[in-house]
Coordinates of C-alpha atoms and ligand atoms in Angstrom, one line a residue:
M13 CA 28.4 -14.4 13.7
D14 CA 29.8 -13.3 10.8
E15 CA 33.0 -11.5 11.2
N16 CA 31.8 -8.6 9.2
F17 CA 29.4 -7.9 11.8
R18 CA 31.4 -8.3 14.6
Q19 CA 33.8 -5.6 13.2
H20 CA 30.5 -3.3 12.9
I21 CA 29.7 -4.2 16.3
S22 CA 33.1 -3.7 17.7
G23 CA 33.0 0.0 15.7
L24 CA 29.7 0.5 17.3
K25 CA 31.4 0.0 21.3
K26 CA 34.6 2.0 20.5
G27 CA 32.4 4.9 19.0
T28 CA 33.9 5.0 15.5
I29 CA 30.8 3.7 14.0
K30 CA 27.4 5.9 14.9
L31 CA 24.2 3.7 15.4
H32 CA 22.5 5.8 13.0
A33 CA 25.2 5.6 10.4
L34 CA 24.8 1.4 9.9
E35 CA 22.5 1.6 6.8
S36 CA 25.0 3.7 4.9
L37 CA 27.2 1.0 5.5
L38 CA 25.6 -1.9 5.3
T39 CA 22.1 -3.8 3.8
P40 CA 19.0 -2.7 5.4
D41 CA 18.5 -6.3 6.8
D42 CA 22.1 -6.6 7.7
A43 CA 22.0 -3.1 9.3
L44 CA 19.2 -4.0 11.6
T45 CA 20.9 -7.1 12.7
V46 CA 24.2 -5.4 13.6
R47 CA 22.2 -2.9 15.4
R48 CA 20.1 -5.4 17.6
S49 CA 22.8 -7.2 18.4
F50 CA 24.6 -4.7 19.5
I51 CA 22.0 -3.3 21.6
S52 CA 21.3 -7.0 22.6
E53 CA 24.7 -7.3 24.2
E54 CA 24.4 -3.8 25.9
T55 CA 20.4 -4.3 27.4
G56 CA 21.4 -8.3 28.2
V57 CA 18.2 -8.6 26.1
S58 CA 18.2 -11.2 23.6
L59 CA 15.5 -9.3 21.2
E60 CA 15.4 -12.7 19.2
K61 CA 11.6 -11.8 18.7
A62 CA 12.0 -8.5 17.6
G63 CA 14.2 -9.4 15.0
S64 CA 11.8 -11.8 13.3
Y65 CA 9.6 -10.2 10.9
S66 CA 8.2 -9.9 7.4
M67 CA 8.4 -6.7 6.4
D68 CA 10.8 -5.1 3.5
V69 CA 12.7 -2.9 5.8
S70 CA 14.4 -1.1 3.3
R71 CA 11.3 1.2 2.9
A72 CA 10.9 1.1 6.6
C73 CA 14.2 2.5 7.4
S74 CA 14.7 5.0 5.4
K75 CA 10.7 6.8 5.6
N76 CA 9.7 5.7 8.8
C77 CA 11.9 4.7 11.5
E78 CA 15.4 5.9 12.5
N79 CA 17.8 3.3 14.2
M80 CA 15.4 0.7 13.6
I81 CA 16.2 -2.8 15.2
G82 CA 13.0 -4.6 14.4
A83 CA 9.5 -5.2 15.0
V84 CA 6.7 -5.3 17.6
Q85 CA 3.8 -7.5 16.9
I86 CA 0.5 -6.5 17.6
P87 CA -2.4 -9.0 17.3
L88 CA -4.6 -8.4 14.5
G89 CA -8.1 -9.3 14.5
V90 CA -11.3 -8.4 12.5
A91 CA -14.9 -7.4 13.0
G92 CA -17.7 -7.3 10.6
K93 CA -18.9 -7.6 8.2
L94 CA -20.2 -4.0 8.6
K95 CA -22.5 -2.2 5.8
V96 CA -21.6 1.1 5.2
K97 CA -23.8 3.4 3.1
G98 CA -21.4 6.6 2.1
E99 CA -20.6 8.9 -0.5
Y100 CA -17.4 7.1 -0.9
A101 CA -17.8 3.6 1.0
E102 CA -20.5 1.7 -0.4
G103 CA -20.8 -2.1 0.7
E104 CA -19.9 -4.3 3.5
Y105 CA -16.2 -4.6 5.2
Y106 CA -14.5 -6.8 7.5
L107 CA -12.2 -4.0 9.5
P108 CA -8.8 -4.9 10.5
L109 CA -8.3 -4.0 14.0
A110 CA -4.5 -4.2 15.8
T111 CA -4.9 -4.4 19.5
T112 CA -4.6 -6.2 22.8
E113 CA -7.5 -5.6 24.5
G114 CA -9.2 -8.3 25.1
A115 CA -13.3 -7.8 24.4
L116 CA -12.7 -4.5 22.1
I117 CA -13.3 -6.8 18.8
A118 CA -16.4 -8.6 20.2
S119 CA -17.4 -5.4 20.8
V120 CA -16.9 -3.9 17.7
N121 CA -18.1 -6.7 16.1
R122 CA -21.5 -6.8 17.7
G123 CA -22.0 -3.5 16.7
C124 CA -21.0 -4.2 13.5
K125 CA -23.9 -6.9 13.4
A126 CA -26.3 -4.2 14.6
I127 CA -25.8 -1.8 11.9
T128 CA -25.6 -4.2 9.1
R129 CA -29.0 -5.8 10.1
A130 CA -30.2 -2.3 10.2
G131 CA -29.4 -1.8 7.0
G132 CA -26.2 -0.2 7.5
A133 CA -24.5 3.2 8.8
E134 CA -25.4 6.4 7.0
V135 CA -22.1 8.5 6.9
R136 CA -21.2 11.9 5.4
I137 CA -17.9 13.8 5.3
F138 CA -18.9 17.7 6.2
R139 CA -15.4 18.9 6.0
D140 CA -11.9 18.2 4.7
G141 CA -8.4 20.1 5.4
M142 CA -5.4 19.6 7.3
T143 CA -3.6 22.5 9.0
R144 CA -0.2 24.0 10.1
A145 CA -0.6 27.2 12.1
P146 CA 2.9 28.8 12.1
V147 CA 3.5 31.5 14.8
F148 CA 5.4 34.5 14.5
A149 CA 6.5 37.9 16.8
A150 CA 5.4 41.0 15.7
K151 CA 7.0 44.3 17.1
S152 CA 3.6 45.8 18.3
V153 CA 0.2 45.3 18.2
P154 CA -0.4 47.7 15.0
H155 CA 2.2 45.8 13.7
A156 CA 0.4 42.4 14.5
N157 CA -2.5 43.8 12.5
E158 CA -0.7 44.9 9.7
I159 CA 0.6 41.5 9.2
V160 CA -2.9 40.1 9.5
C161 CA -4.0 42.7 6.7
W162 CA -1.3 42.0 4.4
I163 CA -1.8 38.0 4.8
E164 CA -5.4 38.6 4.0
E165 CA -4.7 41.2 0.8
N166 CA -2.6 38.7 -0.7
T167 CA -4.0 35.2 -0.1
G168 CA -4.0 34.7 -3.6
S169 CA -0.3 34.8 -3.9
L170 CA 0.5 33.0 -0.8
R171 CA -1.7 30.4 -2.1
E172 CA 0.3 29.9 -5.7
I173 CA 3.6 29.9 -3.8
A174 CA 2.2 26.9 -1.4
E175 CA 0.8 25.1 -4.3
S176 CA 4.2 24.9 -6.2
T177 CA 5.6 22.8 -3.6
T178 CA 3.2 19.7 -4.5
N179 CA 1.4 18.1 -7.0
H180 CA -1.6 16.9 -4.9
G181 CA -2.0 19.7 -2.1
K182 CA -4.5 22.8 -2.3
M183 CA -4.3 25.6 -0.3
K184 CA -8.1 26.1 0.8
D185 CA -7.9 29.0 3.7
I186 CA -5.7 30.8 6.1
L187 CA -7.1 32.1 9.2
C188 CA -5.2 34.6 11.8
F189 CA -5.4 34.7 15.2
V190 CA -3.8 37.2 17.6
V191 CA -2.3 37.2 21.1
G192 CA -0.6 40.7 21.8
T193 CA 2.7 40.4 19.7
S194 CA 1.7 37.2 18.8
V195 CA 0.3 36.5 15.4
Y196 CA -0.7 32.4 14.4
V197 CA -1.6 31.7 10.7
R198 CA -3.5 28.7 10.9
I199 CA -3.2 27.3 7.0
E200 CA -5.6 24.6 5.6
F201 CA -5.3 22.5 2.5
S202 CA -7.0 19.7 0.8
T203 CA -4.3 16.8 0.9
G204 CA -5.9 14.1 -1.7
D205 CA -5.1 10.9 -0.2
A206 CA -2.7 11.4 1.7
M207 CA -3.0 12.6 5.8
G208 CA -0.5 15.5 4.8
M209 CA 1.3 16.7 7.6
N210 CA 4.7 16.6 5.8
M211 CA 3.1 18.1 2.8
V212 CA 1.5 20.8 4.7
T213 CA 4.3 21.6 6.7
I214 CA 6.5 21.9 3.3
A215 CA 3.7 24.2 2.1
S216 CA 3.6 26.1 5.2
E217 CA 7.2 26.9 5.4
R218 CA 7.3 28.6 2.0
I219 CA 4.3 30.6 3.3
A220 CA 6.0 31.3 6.4
G221 CA 9.1 32.7 4.5
E222 CA 6.8 34.7 2.4
V223 CA 5.0 36.7 5.3
A224 CA 8.3 36.8 7.0
E225 CA 9.9 38.6 4.3
K226 CA 6.9 40.7 3.2
T227 CA 5.7 42.1 6.7
G228 CA 8.9 42.2 8.9
A229 CA 7.1 39.4 11.0
V230 CA 9.5 37.2 13.2
L231 CA 9.1 33.5 12.3
V232 CA 9.1 31.8 15.8
A233 CA 8.2 28.4 15.1
L234 CA 6.5 26.8 12.0
S235 CA 4.3 24.9 14.4
G236 CA 2.7 27.2 16.8
N237 CA 0.1 25.0 18.3
M238 CA -2.8 26.3 16.5
C239 CA -2.8 23.8 14.3
T240 CA -3.1 21.7 16.7
D241 CA -1.2 18.5 16.0
K242 CA -1.4 15.8 18.2
K243 CA -2.6 17.8 21.5
P244 CA -6.3 17.6 22.4
A245 CA -7.6 21.0 21.6
A246 CA -10.9 22.6 21.4
I247 CA -10.3 24.3 17.8
N248 CA -10.0 21.1 16.2
A249 CA -13.3 20.1 17.6
I250 CA -15.0 23.3 16.6
L251 CA -13.2 24.1 13.2
G252 CA -12.4 20.5 12.2
R253 CA -8.7 19.4 11.2
G254 CA -8.6 16.3 8.6
K255 CA -11.6 15.2 7.9
T256 CA -15.1 15.9 9.8
V257 CA -17.5 12.8 9.8
S258 CA -20.4 11.7 11.0
A259 CA -22.2 8.4 11.1
G260 CA -25.6 7.1 12.2
I261 CA -28.3 4.6 12.5
F262 CA -31.7 3.7 13.3
L263 CA -32.0 1.0 15.5
S264 CA -35.6 -0.4 16.2
D265 CA -36.8 -1.7 19.8
D266 CA -36.5 -5.3 19.2
M267 CA -33.0 -5.1 17.8
I268 CA -31.7 -3.4 20.8
K269 CA -33.5 -6.0 22.9
E270 CA -31.9 -8.6 20.9
I271 CA -28.6 -7.6 20.3
F272 CA -27.7 -5.5 23.3
K273 CA -30.1 -6.9 25.8
T274 CA -31.3 -3.4 26.8
D275 CA -33.9 -1.1 25.9
A276 CA -34.1 2.3 24.0
A277 CA -34.6 4.4 26.9
T278 CA -31.6 2.9 28.9
L279 CA -29.4 3.6 25.9
M280 CA -30.4 7.2 26.0
E281 CA -30.1 7.6 29.6
V282 CA -26.6 6.1 29.6
N283 CA -25.8 8.2 26.7
T284 CA -26.9 11.3 28.4
R285 CA -25.6 11.0 31.8
K286 CA -22.2 9.1 30.7
N287 CA -21.1 10.5 27.0
L288 CA -23.0 14.3 27.9
V289 CA -23.0 14.7 31.2
G290 CA -20.2 13.3 32.7
S291 CA -17.7 14.3 29.7
A292 CA -18.9 17.7 30.2
K293 CA -18.4 17.5 34.2
A294 CA -14.6 15.9 33.7
G295 CA -14.2 18.8 31.2
A296 CA -13.8 16.3 28.6
I297 CA -13.2 17.8 24.7
G298 CA -14.4 14.0 23.8
F299 CA -18.2 13.0 24.5
N300 CA -17.9 9.4 23.7
A301 CA -17.3 6.6 25.2
H302 CA -14.6 4.4 23.5
A303 CA -13.8 5.9 20.0
A304 CA -10.3 6.1 20.8
N305 CA -10.2 2.2 21.3
V306 CA -11.7 1.7 17.8
I307 CA -9.6 4.4 15.9
A308 CA -6.1 3.4 17.6
A309 CA -7.0 -0.4 16.8
I310 CA -7.7 0.8 12.9
F311 CA -4.7 3.4 12.9
L312 CA -2.3 0.6 14.3
A313 CA -3.4 -1.8 11.4
C314 CA -3.5 0.2 8.7
G315 CA -0.5 2.1 8.9
Q316 CA -2.0 5.7 10.4
D317 CA -0.1 8.1 12.5
P318 CA -0.8 6.7 16.2
A319 CA -0.2 10.0 17.6
H320 CA -3.7 11.1 15.8
V321 CA -5.6 9.0 18.0
V322 CA -5.6 12.2 20.4
E323 CA -7.7 14.2 17.9
G324 CA -9.5 11.5 16.0
A325 CA -11.0 10.5 19.3
N326 CA -12.4 14.2 19.9
A327 CA -15.9 12.7 19.1
M328 CA -19.5 13.4 20.1
T329 CA -22.2 10.7 20.2
T330 CA -25.5 11.1 20.2
V331 CA -28.8 8.9 21.0
D332 CA -31.7 10.6 20.0
P333 CA -35.7 9.3 20.4
S334 CA -37.5 7.7 17.2
E335 CA -40.3 6.1 16.5
G336 CA -40.1 2.5 17.5
G337 CA -36.4 2.9 18.4
V338 CA -33.4 5.2 18.8
Y339 CA -31.4 7.0 15.9
V340 CA -27.5 6.9 17.1
S341 CA -24.5 9.1 15.6
V342 CA -21.0 9.9 16.1
T343 CA -19.4 12.9 14.7
L344 CA -15.7 13.0 14.6
P345 CA -14.6 16.4 14.0
S346 CA -11.0 15.7 13.5
L347 CA -10.1 12.6 11.9
Q348 CA -6.6 12.6 10.2
V349 CA -6.1 9.6 7.7
G350 CA -4.2 8.8 4.6
T351 CA -4.2 6.1 2.0
V352 CA -0.7 7.0 0.5
G353 CA 2.5 8.2 2.4
G354 CA 3.6 7.7 6.2
G355 CA 3.1 4.1 7.1
T356 CA 0.6 3.4 4.8
G357 CA 3.1 1.4 2.7
L358 CA 4.3 -1.1 5.0
D359 CA 3.7 -4.6 3.9
T360 CA 0.9 -5.5 6.4
Q361 CA -0.4 -2.1 7.0
R362 CA -1.0 -1.9 3.1
E363 CA -2.5 -5.7 3.3
C364 CA -4.9 -4.2 5.9
L365 CA -5.7 -1.2 3.5
S366 CA -6.5 -3.4 0.8
M367 CA -8.9 -5.3 2.9
L368 CA -10.9 -2.3 2.8
G369 CA -10.5 -1.4 -0.9
C370 CA -9.0 1.7 0.2
A371 CA -4.8 1.3 -0.3
G372 CA -2.8 3.6 -2.4
G373 CA -4.5 6.8 -4.2
G374 CA -7.9 6.6 -5.4
E375 CA -9.3 7.0 -8.9
T376 CA -10.1 11.0 -8.3
S377 CA -7.8 12.3 -5.7
G378 CA -9.1 11.8 -2.0
S379 CA -11.5 9.4 -2.8
N380 CA -9.9 6.4 -0.9
S381 CA -8.7 8.4 1.8
S382 CA -12.4 9.7 1.9
K383 CA -13.7 6.3 2.0
F384 CA -11.3 5.1 4.6
A385 CA -12.6 7.8 6.5
E386 CA -16.0 7.0 6.1
I387 CA -15.5 3.1 7.0
I388 CA -13.8 4.3 10.4
A389 CA -16.6 7.1 11.6
S390 CA -19.0 3.8 11.2
A391 CA -16.7 1.5 12.9
V392 CA -16.6 4.1 15.9
L393 CA -20.4 4.1 15.6
A394 CA -20.2 0.0 16.1
G395 CA -17.9 0.3 19.3
E396 CA -20.2 3.0 20.9
L397 CA -23.2 1.3 20.3
S398 CA -21.9 -1.7 21.9
L399 CA -20.5 -0.7 24.7
L400 CA -23.3 2.1 25.2
G401 CA -25.3 -1.0 25.2
A402 CA -22.9 -3.3 27.5
L403 CA -23.2 -0.5 30.3
G404 CA -27.0 -0.5 29.9
A405 CA -27.0 -4.4 30.1
G406 CA -25.1 -4.0 33.2
H407 CA -22.5 -6.3 31.2
L408 CA -18.8 -4.2 31.1
A409 CA -17.4 -5.8 33.7
R410 CA -18.5 -9.6 33.1
A411 CA -17.2 -9.1 29.2
H412 CA -14.0 -8.3 30.4
K413 CA -13.7 -10.9 32.8
Q414 CA -14.7 -13.5 30.3
L415 CA -12.5 -12.2 27.3
G416 CA -9.6 -10.0 28.8
R417 CA -8.3 -11.7 31.6
Ligands
HMG529 C1 -18.7 -9.1 24.8 C2 -19.8 -9.0 24.2 C3 -19.8 -8.1 22.7 C4 -21.0 -10.0 24.6 O1 -22.0 -9.5 23.8 P1 -23.0 -10.6 24.3 O2 -24.6 -9.9 23.6 O3 -23.4 -11.0 26.1 O4 -22.7 -11.8 23.7 P2 -23.7 -12.6 22.4 O5 -23.0 -14.3 22.5 O6 -25.2 -12.7 22.5 O7 -23.3 -12.3 21.3 C5 -23.5 -11.3 20.6 C6 -22.8 -10.7 19.1 O8 -21.3 -10.1 20.2 C7 -20.4 -10.5 19.2 N1 -19.1 -11.5 20.0 C8 -19.6 -12.0 21.1 N2 -18.4 -12.7 21.4 C9 -17.3 -12.7 20.7 C10 -16.5 -12.9 20.4 N3 -15.7 -13.6 21.2 N4 -15.4 -12.7 19.5 C11 -15.9 -12.0 18.4 N5 -17.6 -11.4 18.2 C12 -18.1 -11.8 19.6 C13 -21.0 -11.2 17.8 O9 -21.4 -10.8 16.9 C14 -22.1 -11.8 18.5 O10 -23.3 -12.1 18.0 P3 -23.0 -13.6 16.8 O11 -22.0 -13.3 15.8 O12 -22.6 -14.5 17.8 O13 -24.4 -13.7 16.2 C15 -20.4 -7.3 25.0 O14 -20.7 -7.8 26.2 C16 -19.9 -6.2 24.8 O15 -19.3 -5.5 23.7 N6 -19.4 -5.6 26.0 C17 -18.3 -4.2 26.1 C18 -17.1 -4.3 25.8 C19 -16.5 -3.4 25.2 O16 -17.4 -2.5 24.8 N7 -15.3 -3.1 25.6 C20 -14.4 -1.9 25.3 C21 -13.3 -1.8 25.7 S1 -13.9 -0.8 27.3 C22 -12.6 0.2 27.5 O17 -11.8 0.1 26.9 C23 -13.0 1.6 27.7 C24 -14.0 2.3 28.7 C25 -15.2 1.1 29.2 O18 -13.0 2.4 30.1 C26 -14.7 3.7 28.4 C27 -15.8 3.9 29.5 O19 -15.2 4.9 30.5 O20 -16.4 3.9 29.0
NDP530 N1 6.1 17.2 9.3 C1 5.6 17.2 10.4 O1 5.4 18.3 10.9 C2 4.9 16.4 10.9 C3 4.8 14.9 9.9 N2 4.0 13.6 10.3 C4 4.5 12.7 9.1 O2 4.1 12.7 8.1 C5 3.9 11.7 7.4 C6 2.4 12.0 6.5 O3 2.7 13.0 5.8 P1 2.2 13.2 4.3 O4 2.6 14.5 3.7 O5 0.5 12.4 4.5 O6 2.8 11.9 3.6 P2 4.3 12.0 3.1 O7 5.3 12.7 3.3 O8 4.6 10.4 3.1 O9 3.8 12.5 1.4 C7 3.2 11.6 0.5 C8 3.2 12.7 -1.0 O10 2.9 11.4 -1.5 C9 2.4 12.1 -3.0 N3 1.2 11.5 -3.4 C10 1.0 10.5 -4.5 N4 -0.5 10.2 -4.7 C11 -1.0 10.9 -3.9 C12 -2.5 10.9 -3.7 N5 -3.5 10.2 -4.2 N6 -2.8 11.6 -2.8 C13 -2.2 12.7 -2.1 N7 -0.6 12.7 -2.4 C14 0.0 11.8 -3.0 C15 2.2 13.4 -2.6 O11 3.0 14.1 -3.1 P3 2.8 15.7 -3.7 O12 2.7 16.8 -2.3 O13 3.8 15.9 -4.3 O14 1.5 16.0 -4.3 C16 2.4 13.8 -0.9 O15 2.8 14.9 -0.8 C17 3.3 10.9 8.5 O16 4.7 9.7 8.6 C18 3.4 11.4 9.9 O17 4.2 10.6 10.5 C19 3.3 14.0 11.4 C20 3.0 15.0 11.8 C21 3.9 16.1 11.9

């Protein structure tokens, strides 16, 4: 090994160099090599494979991952083509899916086949807004009331303050909730093509400062969990967070029989007893079969924040009787996605977004992230159709035996 590298490793061992300071002393690739070699020596694991990557790490180690030592690889497959008839996504798409679960892509692929043959998923976005909710301490219940009244009377000036921090963010709404002396201020923004959590957090900090100064409220935490970010929460399912999007498809009796080897009545019964009654009995927030599977696979492929699978999978699946077949829908109340920012600029993730024609900022602000959300909702519909069909036909265990072990 290079003498310069050995000296840095020796500095790490002696504690004269901090592990996270390597990028200030070396090029990004060299910093990773030294850190990985040090961790390899400390743990006795070669890490040779983790050190084999194709991405330009200068971006990753400065914006996405501290103390970076390499990359893990997740198999990337495709499903489709999937025909989507949305307001932003109009066409047929190959879906990039990163997963290690055998049978998942086959299942989504089968759903895509059905949807495309049936004419395409009909998809619409009903609401769009990213939230952050600081929590303040008031001195008393009347003081809490004064704080809320002040915020409601000064929404206009708070909007100006918030929007001075961003070119693309627009404040849409402020909702206040009080519990005794705790005041939760849920601030909602449209965030263009960004998922928006950094953008909204920065803007909310300015609002919080103004509220504290003008009302005497004490800011306890910039995130008070009424946002609610990265935790399962009914508020996101009810009010929405990120994009609220629904996709639906009519499937004829013939198609259900041919593609899913079952029938309309069985599909409806599985959905009612499993997705609706079963989920209710279990106290679930999501009433679906496996929305998380599809969202996680697309999120990993396309550079989304994987923790947002928690809210994204908060979906409800319905199967309505319809003349000559069924109308199946999924509704995702809190799908948080972006095509700029976060992990979307990493090389392989950007390639995957480009496969869908939505990498980077859209022609109009927000059009690419909306297109992406419509495609994801349609992909979730494909996954729901196929798993409901497999359960109806009694094929679930067989499929995983054949494809997953
Ligand atoms: C496995 C299938 C698709 C077989 O489905 P099938 O109908 O028996 O097979 P087929 O040979 O007739 O193929 C039908 C179509 O499926 C697709 N397909 C078929 N095989 C492949 C393959 N190798 N690679 C890619 N695509 C494949 C393909 O589109 C094909 O059409 P074609 O292109 O041939 O005209 C079906 O049985 C199925 O979907 N099973 C369900 C599996 C599933 O959804 N797993 C999801 C993960 S389960 C889980 O994680 C969550 C869970 C289950 O715990 C949640 C819960 O509690 O419910
Ligand atoms: N801070 C937090 O509490 C949390 C952070 N995260 C992380 O936040 C990151 C995502 O935050 P996010 O704010 O989306 O991304 P970034 O922080 O990467 O910021 C994206 C910026 O891109 C600019 N931009 C350029 N073109 C566009 C466009 N067309 N539409 C919208 N913005 C555009 C905006 O600048 P401008 O604002 O000037 O318009 C925007 O603020 C992820 O890495 C995620 O993991 C996740 C959860 C919580």
